[in-house]
Amino acid sequence: MPDSTHTNHHAALPSPLVSPIKGAAVTPIAFVQAIVQAYEKYGQNPAQALQSAQIKPEFLQDPAHRISALQMERISGAAMQELDDEALGWFSRRLPWGSYGMLARASISAPTLGVALQRWCRHHGLLTDDITLQLQATKDIATISITENRPLGTLREFCLVSMLRNFLGLASWLIDSRIDVQNAQFPFAAPAHKDVYGVLFSGPTSFDAASAAISFDARYLALPLRRSEAALQHMLKRALPLTVLQYRRDRLLVQRVRQMLAARPEQSHSAEDLAALLHMSPRTLHRQLRDERASLQALKDEVRQSKASELLLRTQRPVKQVAQASGFQNEKSFIRAFRSWTGQSPAEFRQTGGVAAESNSG
């Protein structure tokens, strides 16, 4: 993060190109080399910024060298202020200190994440026309892509990666949720430090693509913003890194669990089976559900009761088949569970059309 000794450092969004582990040296020196190029572009000396981040000049000559998150935050913050350019030399004109903070303020009042991100894309075009940000969504997938309107030169990788990580980091902060990237793509050859992309983006990354883009579950776009203007002011004053991986909470997980339980009842009997379908460990599944104040058993009961009730009322399928379709391994355990939910056996529920159950639950 920018050094706390600097003044007036409350308006800028910090560099997102950091490891989620503060002490781990995983950030490639190539990103520092790009910052040094920005100093050269403006005819300024990076020595003080490098010293503040404890990056020795000889590190710049070793393409395999890595630095820590704290070092990257310090040199980024120092460079943004000394160069008065939050874009760090990427574009044909500076983005003065506070530009991205202004965009964040313009987005904070949006009712949903989708509206906030559309505002961000539109307003970013007022800052520079060197690139165009575009958010597109289908029913299932949301994609943020970058169109390059002018050559970005040797700063291309640093620019495109930074823009997408900043976008994703801000989105995660706005809804206080981790957003899992389903895939990331970049329009350049895989760099020597391509392994760092697995840290920067949670999904698989492809190179030599038509454009830079990331995709994620479109349902995140409908989530309401959970940050106030006061929270924004506090975040900008602290200038913390907007990293995605600091968020354990995933506000879509409950919906994803419900959907998986409903779609694959016979393959989600246990937490282990369900976690495998969701590509996470059982421990992570339980922890994230606790973060959302939910439990796997309660969600199972909710989905199974809904499915069983629908089948009993709308079909003539035998109770044994209803039990199986609802995710139960045997009819006896299904009947016992159904009675605990509704106060009726499945046969009684079907006979009464669920009326007694409704009055009982009301």
mmCIF file of C-alpha atoms in Angstrom:
data_model
loop_
_atom_site.group_PDB
_atom_site.id
_atom_site.type_symbol
_atom_site.label_atom_id
_atom_site.label_comp_id
_atom_site.label_asym_id
_atom_site.label_seq_id
_atom_site.Cartn_x
_atom_site.Cartn_y
_atom_site.Cartn_z
ATOM 1 C CA MET A 1 0.000 0.000 0.000
ATOM 2 C CA PRO A 2 1.200 3.576 -0.368
ATOM 3 C CA ASP A 3 3.539 4.577 2.432
ATOM 4 C CA SER A 4 1.624 6.110 5.301
ATOM 5 C CA THR A 5 4.124 8.968 5.451
ATOM 6 C CA HIS A 6 2.806 10.308 2.168
ATOM 7 C CA THR A 7 0.163 12.996 2.452
ATOM 8 C CA ASN A 8 -3.150 13.313 0.644
ATOM 9 C CA HIS A 9 -3.204 9.633 -0.285
ATOM 10 C CA HIS A 10 -6.922 9.117 0.206
ATOM 11 C CA ALA A 11 -8.246 9.323 -3.336
ATOM 12 C CA ALA A 12 -6.524 6.628 -5.365
ATOM 13 C CA LEU A 13 -7.270 2.971 -5.785
ATOM 14 C CA PRO A 14 -4.112 0.975 -5.047
ATOM 15 C CA SER A 15 -2.310 -1.477 -7.256
ATOM 16 C CA PRO A 16 -4.105 -4.841 -7.413
ATOM 17 C CA LEU A 17 -1.092 -6.847 -8.571
ATOM 18 C CA VAL A 18 -0.257 -8.431 -5.273
ATOM 19 C CA SER A 19 -0.180 -11.820 -3.629
ATOM 20 C CA PRO A 20 -3.004 -12.609 -1.202
ATOM 21 C CA ILE A 21 -0.261 -13.521 1.282
ATOM 22 C CA LYS A 22 1.407 -10.338 2.440
ATOM 23 C CA GLY A 23 4.799 -11.906 3.054
ATOM 24 C CA ALA A 24 4.957 -14.111 -0.025
ATOM 25 C CA ALA A 25 7.224 -12.917 -2.835
ATOM 26 C CA VAL A 26 5.213 -13.937 -5.898
ATOM 27 C CA THR A 27 4.773 -10.661 -7.805
ATOM 28 C CA PRO A 28 7.081 -10.736 -10.858
ATOM 29 C CA ILE A 29 9.759 -8.083 -11.203
ATOM 30 C CA ALA A 30 8.371 -7.426 -14.699
ATOM 31 C CA PHE A 31 5.603 -5.320 -13.129
ATOM 32 C CA VAL A 32 8.191 -3.220 -11.292
ATOM 33 C CA GLN A 33 10.123 -2.840 -14.549
ATOM 34 C CA ALA A 34 6.922 -1.451 -16.085
ATOM 35 C CA ILE A 35 6.661 1.141 -13.304
ATOM 36 C CA VAL A 36 10.297 2.128 -13.908
ATOM 37 C CA GLN A 37 9.400 2.614 -17.585
ATOM 38 C CA ALA A 38 6.662 5.023 -16.508
ATOM 39 C CA TYR A 39 9.266 7.085 -14.639
ATOM 40 C CA GLU A 40 11.388 7.109 -17.788
ATOM 41 C CA LYS A 41 8.395 8.226 -19.849
ATOM 42 C CA TYR A 42 7.944 11.268 -17.606
ATOM 43 C CA GLY A 43 11.678 11.926 -17.246
ATOM 44 C CA GLN A 44 11.706 11.253 -13.503
ATOM 45 C CA ASN A 45 13.928 9.175 -11.248
ATOM 46 C CA PRO A 46 12.411 6.042 -9.618
ATOM 47 C CA ALA A 47 15.210 5.704 -7.049
ATOM 48 C CA GLN A 48 13.215 7.014 -4.083
ATOM 49 C CA ALA A 49 10.179 4.843 -4.887
ATOM 50 C CA LEU A 50 12.356 1.767 -5.282
ATOM 51 C CA GLN A 51 14.085 2.510 -1.989
ATOM 52 C CA SER A 52 10.763 2.987 -0.152
ATOM 53 C CA ALA A 53 9.734 -0.483 -1.356
ATOM 54 C CA GLN A 54 13.160 -1.974 -0.521
ATOM 55 C CA ILE A 55 13.685 -3.030 -4.142
ATOM 56 C CA LYS A 56 17.375 -2.990 -4.983
ATOM 57 C CA PRO A 57 18.356 -1.828 -8.498
ATOM 58 C CA GLU A 58 20.018 -5.174 -9.206
ATOM 59 C CA PHE A 59 16.655 -6.921 -8.718
ATOM 60 C CA LEU A 60 15.487 -5.236 -11.934
ATOM 61 C CA GLN A 61 18.142 -7.091 -13.907
ATOM 62 C CA ASP A 62 16.907 -10.523 -12.792
ATOM 63 C CA PRO A 63 13.780 -11.517 -14.766
ATOM 64 C CA ALA A 64 13.128 -14.371 -12.316
ATOM 65 C CA HIS A 65 13.061 -12.124 -9.247
ATOM 66 C CA ARG A 66 9.803 -11.787 -7.291
ATOM 67 C CA ILE A 67 8.704 -9.236 -4.721
ATOM 68 C CA SER A 68 6.085 -9.283 -1.959
ATOM 69 C CA ALA A 69 2.623 -7.743 -1.886
ATOM 70 C CA LEU A 70 3.773 -5.024 0.489
ATOM 71 C CA GLN A 71 6.668 -4.083 -1.789
ATOM 72 C CA MET A 72 4.350 -3.859 -4.803
ATOM 73 C CA GLU A 73 1.862 -1.735 -2.903
ATOM 74 C CA ARG A 74 4.572 0.640 -1.741
ATOM 75 C CA ILE A 75 6.184 1.235 -5.110
ATOM 76 C CA SER A 76 2.806 1.547 -6.837
ATOM 77 C CA GLY A 77 1.546 4.093 -4.331
ATOM 78 C CA ALA A 78 4.750 6.091 -4.453
ATOM 79 C CA ALA A 79 4.800 6.097 -8.248
ATOM 80 C CA MET A 80 1.150 7.132 -8.564
ATOM 81 C CA GLN A 81 1.812 10.166 -6.379
ATOM 82 C CA GLU A 82 5.235 11.154 -7.704
ATOM 83 C CA LEU A 83 4.122 10.837 -11.334
ATOM 84 C CA ASP A 84 0.604 12.124 -10.602
ATOM 85 C CA ASP A 85 -0.646 9.316 -12.801
ATOM 86 C CA GLU A 86 -2.774 6.492 -11.437
ATOM 87 C CA ALA A 87 -2.438 4.718 -14.788
ATOM 88 C CA LEU A 88 1.352 4.612 -14.326
ATOM 89 C CA GLY A 89 2.161 5.666 -17.858
ATOM 90 C CA TRP A 90 -0.181 3.305 -19.707
ATOM 91 C CA PHE A 91 -2.187 5.915 -21.569
ATOM 92 C CA SER A 92 -1.532 8.875 -23.886
ATOM 93 C CA ARG A 93 -2.294 11.266 -21.029
ATOM 94 C CA ARG A 94 -2.069 11.104 -17.248
ATOM 95 C CA LEU A 95 -4.891 9.973 -15.010
ATOM 96 C CA PRO A 96 -4.285 12.441 -12.162
ATOM 97 C CA TRP A 97 -4.188 11.310 -8.537
ATOM 98 C CA GLY A 98 -7.766 10.615 -7.418
ATOM 99 C CA SER A 99 -9.167 9.621 -10.830
ATOM 100 C CA TYR A 100 -10.101 6.063 -9.872
ATOM 101 C CA GLY A 101 -11.423 7.219 -6.516
ATOM 102 C CA MET A 102 -13.764 9.492 -8.452
ATOM 103 C CA LEU A 103 -14.998 6.525 -10.509
ATOM 104 C CA ALA A 104 -15.593 4.548 -7.332
ATOM 105 C CA ARG A 105 -17.671 7.408 -5.898
ATOM 106 C CA ALA A 106 -19.728 7.558 -9.093
ATOM 107 C CA SER A 107 -20.505 3.845 -8.760
ATOM 108 C CA ILE A 108 -21.178 3.544 -5.016
ATOM 109 C CA SER A 109 -24.815 4.707 -5.224
ATOM 110 C CA ALA A 110 -25.845 2.063 -7.782
ATOM 111 C CA PRO A 111 -28.578 -0.356 -6.662
ATOM 112 C CA THR A 112 -26.821 -3.468 -7.963
ATOM 113 C CA LEU A 113 -23.346 -4.567 -8.914
ATOM 114 C CA GLY A 114 -24.310 -4.718 -12.591
ATOM 115 C CA VAL A 115 -25.357 -1.068 -12.633
ATOM 116 C CA ALA A 116 -22.218 -0.049 -10.701
ATOM 117 C CA LEU A 117 -19.906 -1.813 -13.143
ATOM 118 C CA GLN A 118 -21.705 -0.372 -16.165
ATOM 119 C CA ARG A 119 -21.169 3.079 -14.668
ATOM 120 C CA TRP A 120 -17.495 2.300 -14.100
ATOM 121 C CA CYS A 121 -17.056 1.284 -17.740
ATOM 122 C CA ARG A 122 -18.890 4.328 -19.057
ATOM 123 C CA HIS A 123 -17.093 6.818 -16.828
ATOM 124 C CA HIS A 124 -13.701 5.272 -17.511
ATOM 125 C CA GLY A 125 -14.198 6.346 -21.114
ATOM 126 C CA LEU A 126 -14.322 9.945 -19.884
ATOM 127 C CA LEU A 127 -10.832 9.566 -18.397
ATOM 128 C CA THR A 128 -9.174 8.061 -21.453
ATOM 129 C CA ASP A 129 -10.130 6.739 -24.866
ATOM 130 C CA ASP A 130 -6.965 4.667 -25.227
ATOM 131 C CA ILE A 131 -8.968 1.634 -24.126
ATOM 132 C CA THR A 132 -12.660 0.801 -23.895
ATOM 133 C CA LEU A 133 -14.075 -1.280 -21.057
ATOM 134 C CA GLN A 134 -17.236 -3.237 -21.802
ATOM 135 C CA LEU A 135 -19.443 -5.371 -19.563
ATOM 136 C CA GLN A 136 -21.616 -7.941 -21.319
ATOM 137 C CA ALA A 137 -23.864 -10.550 -19.753
ATOM 138 C CA THR A 138 -25.924 -13.526 -20.829
ATOM 139 C CA LYS A 139 -28.198 -15.455 -18.505
ATOM 140 C CA ASP A 140 -25.254 -17.364 -17.046
ATOM 141 C CA ILE A 141 -21.983 -15.563 -17.814
ATOM 142 C CA ALA A 142 -20.792 -11.983 -17.318
ATOM 143 C CA THR A 143 -17.718 -10.817 -19.217
ATOM 144 C CA ILE A 144 -15.654 -7.672 -18.853
ATOM 145 C CA SER A 145 -13.486 -7.078 -21.894
ATOM 146 C CA ILE A 146 -10.944 -4.462 -22.936
ATOM 147 C CA THR A 147 -10.690 -3.052 -26.451
ATOM 148 C CA GLU A 148 -7.331 -1.427 -27.179
ATOM 149 C CA ASN A 149 -7.879 1.705 -29.259
ATOM 150 C CA ARG A 150 -4.195 2.635 -29.357
ATOM 151 C CA PRO A 151 -1.005 0.563 -29.037
ATOM 152 C CA LEU A 152 -0.024 0.190 -25.378
ATOM 153 C CA GLY A 153 3.558 -0.734 -26.230
ATOM 154 C CA THR A 154 5.799 -2.346 -23.632
ATOM 155 C CA LEU A 155 3.348 -1.468 -20.837
ATOM 156 C CA ARG A 156 0.615 -3.562 -22.443
ATOM 157 C CA GLU A 157 0.690 -6.541 -20.089
ATOM 158 C CA PHE A 158 0.929 -4.422 -16.949
ATOM 159 C CA CYS A 159 -1.962 -2.241 -18.121
ATOM 160 C CA LEU A 160 -4.355 -5.013 -19.155
ATOM 161 C CA VAL A 161 -3.710 -7.201 -16.121
ATOM 162 C CA SER A 162 -3.985 -4.222 -13.758
ATOM 163 C CA MET A 163 -7.240 -3.011 -15.300
ATOM 164 C CA LEU A 164 -8.945 -6.395 -15.012
ATOM 165 C CA ARG A 165 -7.681 -7.021 -11.498
ATOM 166 C CA ASN A 166 -8.745 -3.547 -10.368
ATOM 167 C CA PHE A 167 -12.161 -4.070 -11.929
ATOM 168 C CA LEU A 168 -12.576 -7.445 -10.256
ATOM 169 C CA GLY A 169 -11.224 -6.222 -6.945
ATOM 170 C CA LEU A 170 -13.582 -3.247 -6.824
ATOM 171 C CA ALA A 171 -16.535 -5.469 -7.760
ATOM 172 C CA SER A 172 -15.681 -7.861 -4.927
ATOM 173 C CA TRP A 173 -15.352 -4.981 -2.467
ATOM 174 C CA LEU A 174 -18.659 -3.412 -3.501
ATOM 175 C CA ILE A 175 -20.662 -6.560 -2.720
ATOM 176 C CA ASP A 176 -18.336 -7.797 0.059
ATOM 177 C CA SER A 177 -17.933 -11.137 -1.675
ATOM 178 C CA ARG A 178 -15.331 -13.166 -3.428
ATOM 179 C CA ILE A 179 -16.052 -13.419 -7.161
ATOM 180 C CA ASP A 180 -14.599 -16.521 -8.727
ATOM 181 C CA VAL A 181 -13.244 -15.931 -12.225
ATOM 182 C CA GLN A 182 -14.357 -18.720 -14.557
ATOM 183 C CA ASN A 183 -11.704 -17.855 -17.116
ATOM 184 C CA ALA A 184 -9.291 -15.084 -18.041
ATOM 185 C CA GLN A 185 -7.734 -14.361 -21.422
ATOM 186 C CA PHE A 186 -5.065 -12.030 -22.748
ATOM 187 C CA PRO A 187 -4.039 -10.989 -26.274
ATOM 188 C CA PHE A 188 -0.320 -11.656 -25.856
ATOM 189 C CA ALA A 189 1.939 -14.681 -25.614
ATOM 190 C CA ALA A 190 2.310 -16.389 -22.259
ATOM 191 C CA PRO A 191 5.046 -14.535 -20.328
ATOM 192 C CA ALA A 192 7.864 -16.246 -18.450
ATOM 193 C CA HIS A 193 6.027 -15.479 -15.204
ATOM 194 C CA LYS A 194 2.726 -16.987 -16.403
ATOM 195 C CA ASP A 195 2.413 -18.948 -13.150
ATOM 196 C CA VAL A 196 1.472 -15.730 -11.318
ATOM 197 C CA TYR A 197 -1.776 -15.582 -13.298
ATOM 198 C CA GLY A 198 -3.015 -18.472 -11.174
ATOM 199 C CA VAL A 199 -2.694 -16.145 -8.175
ATOM 200 C CA LEU A 200 -4.148 -13.069 -9.874
ATOM 201 C CA PHE A 201 -7.137 -14.881 -11.397
ATOM 202 C CA SER A 202 -8.886 -17.873 -9.839
ATOM 203 C CA GLY A 203 -9.905 -19.537 -13.094
ATOM 204 C CA PRO A 204 -7.839 -20.864 -15.994
ATOM 205 C CA THR A 205 -5.957 -18.282 -18.072
ATOM 206 C CA SER A 206 -5.400 -18.429 -21.830
ATOM 207 C CA PHE A 207 -3.014 -16.341 -23.919
ATOM 208 C CA ASP A 208 -2.845 -15.188 -27.561
ATOM 209 C CA ALA A 209 -6.566 -14.407 -27.378
ATOM 210 C CA ALA A 210 -8.413 -11.794 -29.428
ATOM 211 C CA SER A 211 -8.716 -9.411 -26.464
ATOM 212 C CA ALA A 212 -8.233 -9.153 -22.720
ATOM 213 C CA ALA A 213 -11.257 -10.344 -20.747
ATOM 214 C CA ILE A 214 -12.451 -12.135 -17.642
ATOM 215 C CA SER A 215 -15.701 -14.029 -17.165
ATOM 216 C CA PHE A 216 -17.672 -14.840 -14.016
ATOM 217 C CA ASP A 217 -21.132 -15.976 -12.918
ATOM 218 C CA ALA A 218 -23.676 -13.409 -14.129
ATOM 219 C CA ARG A 219 -25.753 -13.776 -10.957
ATOM 220 C CA TYR A 220 -23.223 -11.614 -9.116
ATOM 221 C CA LEU A 221 -24.457 -8.660 -11.171
ATOM 222 C CA ALA A 222 -27.884 -8.792 -9.504
ATOM 223 C CA LEU A 223 -26.477 -8.591 -5.971
ATOM 224 C CA PRO A 224 -27.008 -5.308 -4.103
ATOM 225 C CA LEU A 225 -24.062 -3.153 -3.120
ATOM 226 C CA ARG A 226 -23.099 -3.501 0.541
ATOM 227 C CA ARG A 227 -20.824 -0.482 0.875
ATOM 228 C CA SER A 228 -21.762 3.037 1.949
ATOM 229 C CA GLU A 229 -20.167 6.337 1.059
ATOM 230 C CA ALA A 230 -18.556 6.309 4.506
ATOM 231 C CA ALA A 231 -17.116 2.846 3.844
ATOM 232 C CA LEU A 232 -15.735 4.085 0.533
ATOM 233 C CA GLN A 233 -14.069 7.063 2.203
ATOM 234 C CA HIS A 234 -12.531 4.750 4.781
ATOM 235 C CA MET A 235 -11.303 2.299 2.159
ATOM 236 C CA LEU A 236 -9.699 5.028 0.065
ATOM 237 C CA LYS A 237 -8.027 6.607 3.082
ATOM 238 C CA ARG A 238 -6.459 3.321 4.080
ATOM 239 C CA ALA A 239 -5.650 2.568 0.432
ATOM 240 C CA LEU A 240 -5.781 -1.161 1.041
ATOM 241 C CA PRO A 241 -5.199 -3.468 -1.909
ATOM 242 C CA LEU A 242 -8.442 -4.462 -3.560
ATOM 243 C CA THR A 243 -7.482 -8.106 -3.846
ATOM 244 C CA VAL A 244 -10.108 -10.687 -4.619
ATOM 245 C CA LEU A 245 -8.627 -13.467 -2.520
ATOM 246 C CA GLN A 246 -9.010 -11.619 0.772
ATOM 247 C CA TYR A 247 -12.750 -12.368 0.602
ATOM 248 C CA ARG A 248 -13.636 -15.739 2.122
ATOM 249 C CA ARG A 249 -17.321 -14.956 1.746
ATOM 250 C CA ASP A 250 -19.049 -15.892 -1.500
ATOM 251 C CA ARG A 251 -22.541 -14.423 -1.524
ATOM 252 C CA LEU A 252 -23.587 -16.638 -4.407
ATOM 253 C CA LEU A 253 -22.619 -19.878 -2.714
ATOM 254 C CA VAL A 254 -26.017 -20.473 -1.106
ATOM 255 C CA GLN A 255 -27.684 -20.088 -4.509
ATOM 256 C CA ARG A 256 -25.140 -22.393 -6.140
ATOM 257 C CA VAL A 257 -25.658 -25.038 -3.437
ATOM 258 C CA ARG A 258 -29.439 -24.878 -3.833
ATOM 259 C CA GLN A 259 -29.103 -25.192 -7.607
ATOM 260 C CA MET A 260 -26.735 -28.165 -7.371
ATOM 261 C CA LEU A 261 -28.898 -29.965 -4.798
ATOM 262 C CA ALA A 262 -31.930 -29.508 -7.031
ATOM 263 C CA ALA A 263 -30.197 -30.433 -10.285
ATOM 264 C CA ARG A 264 -28.215 -33.432 -9.018
ATOM 265 C CA PRO A 265 -29.964 -34.846 -5.946
ATOM 266 C CA GLU A 266 -28.557 -38.341 -6.407
ATOM 267 C CA GLN A 267 -24.981 -37.023 -6.680
ATOM 268 C CA SER A 268 -25.062 -34.715 -3.665
ATOM 269 C CA HIS A 269 -25.936 -36.950 -0.727
ATOM 270 C CA SER A 270 -22.830 -36.017 1.271
ATOM 271 C CA ALA A 271 -20.856 -32.831 1.842
ATOM 272 C CA GLU A 272 -17.909 -34.494 0.124
ATOM 273 C CA ASP A 273 -19.943 -35.229 -3.023
ATOM 274 C CA LEU A 274 -21.438 -31.745 -3.135
ATOM 275 C CA ALA A 275 -18.102 -30.040 -2.509
ATOM 276 C CA ALA A 276 -16.567 -32.005 -5.379
ATOM 277 C CA LEU A 277 -19.340 -30.828 -7.711
ATOM 278 C CA LEU A 278 -18.640 -27.242 -6.624
ATOM 279 C CA HIS A 279 -14.861 -27.686 -7.051
ATOM 280 C CA MET A 280 -13.986 -26.957 -3.418
ATOM 281 C CA SER A 281 -13.080 -28.881 -0.295
ATOM 282 C CA PRO A 282 -15.793 -29.956 2.199
ATOM 283 C CA ARG A 283 -14.102 -27.799 4.838
ATOM 284 C CA THR A 284 -14.242 -24.729 2.600
ATOM 285 C CA LEU A 285 -17.876 -25.461 1.740
ATOM 286 C CA HIS A 286 -18.931 -25.594 5.405
ATOM 287 C CA ARG A 287 -16.852 -22.522 6.306
ATOM 288 C CA GLN A 288 -18.260 -20.384 3.516
ATOM 289 C CA LEU A 289 -21.811 -21.455 4.302
ATOM 290 C CA ARG A 290 -21.213 -20.405 7.923
ATOM 291 C CA ASP A 291 -19.984 -17.048 6.627
ATOM 292 C CA GLU A 292 -23.350 -16.753 4.886
ATOM 293 C CA ARG A 293 -25.197 -17.829 8.057
ATOM 294 C CA ALA A 294 -26.431 -20.979 6.353
ATOM 295 C CA SER A 295 -25.961 -24.690 6.907
ATOM 296 C CA LEU A 296 -25.772 -27.513 4.421
ATOM 297 C CA GLN A 297 -28.405 -29.556 6.238
ATOM 298 C CA ALA A 298 -30.894 -26.674 6.266
ATOM 299 C CA LEU A 299 -30.367 -26.074 2.540
ATOM 300 C CA LYS A 300 -30.771 -29.799 1.839
ATOM 301 C CA ASP A 301 -34.031 -29.867 3.771
ATOM 302 C CA GLU A 302 -35.306 -26.768 1.975
ATOM 303 C CA VAL A 303 -34.526 -28.084 -1.509
ATOM 304 C CA ARG A 304 -35.690 -31.634 -0.788
ATOM 305 C CA GLN A 305 -38.975 -30.514 0.743
ATOM 306 C CA SER A 306 -39.688 -28.240 -2.204
ATOM 307 C CA LYS A 307 -38.882 -30.966 -4.729
ATOM 308 C CA ALA A 308 -40.830 -33.666 -2.890
ATOM 309 C CA SER A 309 -43.890 -31.448 -2.399
ATOM 310 C CA GLU A 310 -43.953 -30.549 -6.085
ATOM 311 C CA LEU A 311 -43.702 -34.185 -7.196
ATOM 312 C CA LEU A 312 -46.346 -35.371 -4.730
ATOM 313 C CA LEU A 313 -48.856 -32.713 -5.794
ATOM 314 C CA ARG A 314 -48.182 -32.571 -9.551
ATOM 315 C CA THR A 315 -47.435 -36.201 -10.399
ATOM 316 C CA GLN A 316 -48.652 -39.665 -9.530
ATOM 317 C CA ARG A 317 -45.183 -41.101 -9.085
ATOM 318 C CA PRO A 318 -44.881 -43.676 -6.276
ATOM 319 C CA VAL A 319 -43.493 -42.405 -2.965
ATOM 320 C CA LYS A 320 -40.360 -44.498 -3.451
ATOM 321 C CA GLN A 321 -39.596 -42.691 -6.729
ATOM 322 C CA VAL A 322 -40.350 -39.313 -5.145
ATOM 323 C CA ALA A 323 -37.918 -40.131 -2.352
ATOM 324 C CA GLN A 324 -35.177 -41.015 -4.839
ATOM 325 C CA ALA A 325 -35.810 -37.949 -7.000
ATOM 326 C CA SER A 326 -35.642 -35.753 -3.890
ATOM 327 C CA GLY A 327 -32.208 -37.019 -2.929
ATOM 328 C CA PHE A 328 -33.044 -39.719 -0.383
ATOM 329 C CA GLN A 329 -31.364 -43.090 -0.463
ATOM 330 C CA ASN A 330 -34.378 -44.962 0.901
ATOM 331 C CA GLU A 331 -38.118 -44.502 1.298
ATOM 332 C CA LYS A 332 -38.136 -44.899 5.075
ATOM 333 C CA SER A 333 -35.796 -41.993 5.764
ATOM 334 C CA PHE A 334 -37.744 -39.857 3.271
ATOM 335 C CA ILE A 335 -41.087 -40.509 5.021
ATOM 336 C CA ARG A 336 -39.557 -39.703 8.411
ATOM 337 C CA ALA A 337 -38.036 -36.453 7.128
ATOM 338 C CA PHE A 338 -41.182 -35.407 5.276
ATOM 339 C CA ARG A 339 -43.296 -35.878 8.408
ATOM 340 C CA SER A 340 -40.877 -33.714 10.379
ATOM 341 C CA TRP A 341 -41.199 -30.963 7.751
ATOM 342 C CA THR A 342 -44.956 -30.972 7.250
ATOM 343 C CA GLY A 343 -46.554 -32.959 10.062
ATOM 344 C CA GLN A 344 -47.905 -35.357 7.436
ATOM 345 C CA SER A 345 -46.783 -38.467 5.658
ATOM 346 C CA PRO A 346 -46.188 -38.128 1.905
ATOM 347 C CA ALA A 347 -49.416 -40.033 1.227
ATOM 348 C CA GLU A 348 -51.443 -37.756 3.533
ATOM 349 C CA PHE A 349 -49.857 -34.685 1.982
ATOM 350 C CA ARG A 350 -50.858 -35.873 -1.484
ATOM 351 C CA GLN A 351 -54.416 -36.679 -0.337
ATOM 352 C CA THR A 352 -54.996 -33.278 1.265
ATOM 353 C CA GLY A 353 -53.194 -31.335 -1.441
ATOM 354 C CA GLY A 354 -50.857 -29.913 1.181
ATOM 355 C CA VAL A 355 -53.644 -27.916 2.855
ATOM 356 C CA ALA A 356 -53.034 -29.252 6.346
ATOM 357 C CA ALA A 357 -49.320 -28.657 5.948
ATOM 358 C CA GLU A 358 -49.876 -25.047 4.890
ATOM 359 C CA SER A 359 -52.108 -24.313 7.871
ATOM 360 C CA ASN A 360 -49.626 -26.100 10.126
ATOM 361 C CA SER A 361 -46.698 -24.057 8.812
ATOM 362 C CA GLY A 362 -48.645 -20.821 8.986
#
